[in-house]
XYZ file of C-alpha atoms in Angstrom:
211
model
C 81.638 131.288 97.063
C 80.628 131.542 100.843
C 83.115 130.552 103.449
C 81.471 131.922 106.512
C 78.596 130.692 107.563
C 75.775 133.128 108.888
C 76.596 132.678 112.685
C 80.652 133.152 111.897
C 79.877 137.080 110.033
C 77.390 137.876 112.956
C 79.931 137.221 115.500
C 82.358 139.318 113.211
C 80.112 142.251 112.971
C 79.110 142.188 116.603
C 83.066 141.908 118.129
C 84.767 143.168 115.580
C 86.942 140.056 114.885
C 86.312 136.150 114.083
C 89.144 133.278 115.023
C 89.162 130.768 112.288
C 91.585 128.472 113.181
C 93.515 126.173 110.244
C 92.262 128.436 107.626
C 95.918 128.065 106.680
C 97.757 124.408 106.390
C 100.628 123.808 108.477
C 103.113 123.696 104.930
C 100.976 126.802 103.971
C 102.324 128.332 107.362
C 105.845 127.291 107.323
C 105.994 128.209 104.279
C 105.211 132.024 105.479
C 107.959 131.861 107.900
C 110.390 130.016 105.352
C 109.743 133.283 103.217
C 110.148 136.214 105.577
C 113.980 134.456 107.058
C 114.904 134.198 103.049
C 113.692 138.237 102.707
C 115.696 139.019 106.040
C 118.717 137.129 104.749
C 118.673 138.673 101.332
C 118.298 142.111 102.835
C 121.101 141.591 104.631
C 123.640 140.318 102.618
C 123.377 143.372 100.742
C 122.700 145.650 103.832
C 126.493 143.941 104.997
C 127.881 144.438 101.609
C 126.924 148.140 101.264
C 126.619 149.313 104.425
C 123.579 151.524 103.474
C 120.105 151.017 104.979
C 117.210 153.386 103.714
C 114.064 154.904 105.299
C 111.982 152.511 107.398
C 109.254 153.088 104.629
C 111.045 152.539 101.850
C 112.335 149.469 103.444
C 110.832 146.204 103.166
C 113.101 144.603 106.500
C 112.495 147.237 109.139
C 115.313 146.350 112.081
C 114.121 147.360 115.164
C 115.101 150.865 116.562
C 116.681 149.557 119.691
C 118.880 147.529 117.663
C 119.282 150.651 114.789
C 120.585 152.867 117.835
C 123.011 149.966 119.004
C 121.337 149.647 122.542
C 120.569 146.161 121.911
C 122.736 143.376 120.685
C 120.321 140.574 119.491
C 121.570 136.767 119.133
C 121.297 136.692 115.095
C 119.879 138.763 112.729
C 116.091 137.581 112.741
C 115.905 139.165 116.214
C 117.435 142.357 114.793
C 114.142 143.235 112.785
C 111.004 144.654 113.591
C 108.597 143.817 110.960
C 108.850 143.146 107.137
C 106.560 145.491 105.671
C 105.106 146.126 102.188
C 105.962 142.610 100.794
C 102.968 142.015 98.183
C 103.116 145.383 97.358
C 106.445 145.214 96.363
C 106.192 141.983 93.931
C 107.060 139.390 96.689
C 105.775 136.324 94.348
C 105.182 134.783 97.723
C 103.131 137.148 99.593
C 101.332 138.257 96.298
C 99.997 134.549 96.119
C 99.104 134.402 99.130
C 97.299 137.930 99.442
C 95.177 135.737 96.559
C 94.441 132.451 98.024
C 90.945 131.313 97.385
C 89.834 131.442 101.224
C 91.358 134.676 102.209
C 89.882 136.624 98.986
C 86.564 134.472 99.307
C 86.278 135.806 102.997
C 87.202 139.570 101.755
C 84.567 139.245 99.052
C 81.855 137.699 101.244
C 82.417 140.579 103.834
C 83.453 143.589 101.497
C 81.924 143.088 98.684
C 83.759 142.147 94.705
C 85.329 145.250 94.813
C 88.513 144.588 97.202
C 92.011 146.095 97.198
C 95.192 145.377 98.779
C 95.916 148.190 101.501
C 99.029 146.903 102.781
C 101.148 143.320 103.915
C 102.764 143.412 107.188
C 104.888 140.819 109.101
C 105.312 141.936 112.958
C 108.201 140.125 114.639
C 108.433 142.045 117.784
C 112.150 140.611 119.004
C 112.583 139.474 122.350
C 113.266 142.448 125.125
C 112.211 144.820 122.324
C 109.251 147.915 122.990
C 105.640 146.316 123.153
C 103.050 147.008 120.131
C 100.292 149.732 122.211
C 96.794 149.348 121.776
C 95.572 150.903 118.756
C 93.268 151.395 116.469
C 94.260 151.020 112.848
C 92.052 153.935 112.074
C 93.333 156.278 113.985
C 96.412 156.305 111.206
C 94.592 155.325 107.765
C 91.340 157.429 108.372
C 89.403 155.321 106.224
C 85.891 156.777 105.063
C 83.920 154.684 105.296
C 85.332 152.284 107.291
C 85.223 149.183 104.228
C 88.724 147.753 105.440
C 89.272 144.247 106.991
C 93.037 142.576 108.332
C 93.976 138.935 108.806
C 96.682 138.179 111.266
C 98.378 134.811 111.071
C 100.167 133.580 113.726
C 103.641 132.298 112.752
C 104.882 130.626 115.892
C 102.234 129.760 119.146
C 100.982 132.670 120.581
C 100.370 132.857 124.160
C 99.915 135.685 126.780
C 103.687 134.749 128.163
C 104.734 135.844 125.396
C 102.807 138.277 123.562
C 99.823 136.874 121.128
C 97.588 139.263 120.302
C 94.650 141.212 122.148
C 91.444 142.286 121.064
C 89.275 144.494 122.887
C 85.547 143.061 121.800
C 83.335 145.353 120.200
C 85.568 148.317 120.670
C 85.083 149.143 116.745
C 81.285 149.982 117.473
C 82.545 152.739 119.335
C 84.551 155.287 116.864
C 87.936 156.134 117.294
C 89.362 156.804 120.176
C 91.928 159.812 121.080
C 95.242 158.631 120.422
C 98.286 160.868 121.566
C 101.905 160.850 121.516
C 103.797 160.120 124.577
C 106.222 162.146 126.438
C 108.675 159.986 125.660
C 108.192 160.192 122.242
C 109.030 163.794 121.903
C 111.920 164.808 119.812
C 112.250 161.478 118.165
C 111.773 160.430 114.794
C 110.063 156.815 116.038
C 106.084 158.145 116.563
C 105.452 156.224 119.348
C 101.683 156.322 120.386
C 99.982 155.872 123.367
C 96.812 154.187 123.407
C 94.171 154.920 125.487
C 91.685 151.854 124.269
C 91.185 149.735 127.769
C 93.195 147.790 130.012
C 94.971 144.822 129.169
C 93.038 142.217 128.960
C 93.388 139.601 131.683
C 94.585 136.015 131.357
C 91.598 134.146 131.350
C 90.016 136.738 128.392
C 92.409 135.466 125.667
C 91.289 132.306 123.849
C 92.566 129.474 124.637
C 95.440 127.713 122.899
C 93.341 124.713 120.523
């Protein structure tokens, strides 16, 4: 089954991303966020009952490291994570289903290919008064060869510039991958914070529109 028409997978190829707005229901949506506060809640129940948290990447509720290091004191416990990570790939009966639904593995096979596989399920919450994400390059950490990998990113709540929807710098994909170092700040700590050296931000009046 096709679900992008010619003109949508040029525009794709040629800037490296495509907005397809409502490819998810609002119930499909809620539903999403309904999911990752019942993970976060039934982390920490037993997080509070044990008192034991494990390595960020054997984790599926990553709290943020501001809040980890007790430098921040966030207003409930949904502000006290980073991102959920890993949630299809660890049996979330959720996520699974929805790494499957019909449009998103349509898409994947109309771009990819039938052969497609599940690299990884993220949920990025960035907390209020927490460390911005950097420009990257996914790349520059999975090293792909060749480069058969596509992401869909689903906003949760609006996204605006104010306060923080995501960037894209168009096109940048045609161009390799681009030095990435670590910061002097960085240095010593456990975190691997990155500094990326992509563009500039983007200004205002480049990021689309709210619909």
């Amino acid at each position: 089954m096709s679900f992008l028409t010619t003109e949508q997978l040029s525009e794709y190829r040629e800037n490296g991303y495509l907005v397809i707005r409502g490819l998810l229901s609002p119930h499909e949506v809620s539903g999403t966020r309904d999911e990752m506060k019942r993970i976060i809640d039934e982390w920490y129940e037993e997080y509070e009952a044990t008192g034991e948290e494990g390595p960020a990447w054997k984790e599926i509720v990553n709290r943020d490291p501001a809040v980890k290091k007790g430098e921040m004191e966030p207003d409930n416990r949904y502000q006290a994570v980073r991102r959920l990570y890993r949630m299809a790939a660890r049996n979330n009966e959720f996520f699974v289903n929805q790494v499957k639904h019909e449009k998103i593995t349509a898409i994947c096979r109309q771009v990819l290919g039938d052969d497609v596989k599940l690299l990884q399920s993220m949920a990025l919450l960035k907390p209020p008064g927490t460390a911005e994400k950097r420009w990257h390059q996914d790349n520059a950490y999975f090293r792909l060869t060749p480069l058969d990998v596509m992401a869909f990113w689903i906003a949760i709540d609006p996204a605006f510039v104010e306060n923080g929807c995501m960037h894209v710098e168009s096109g940048s994909h045609l161009q390799g991958v681009a030095e990435h170092k670590v910061p002097d700040w960085a240095s010593g700590t456990d975190q691997g914070g990155i500094l990326y050296s992509l563009a500039e931000t983007p200004k205002k009046e480049k990021v689309l529109p709210e619909a």
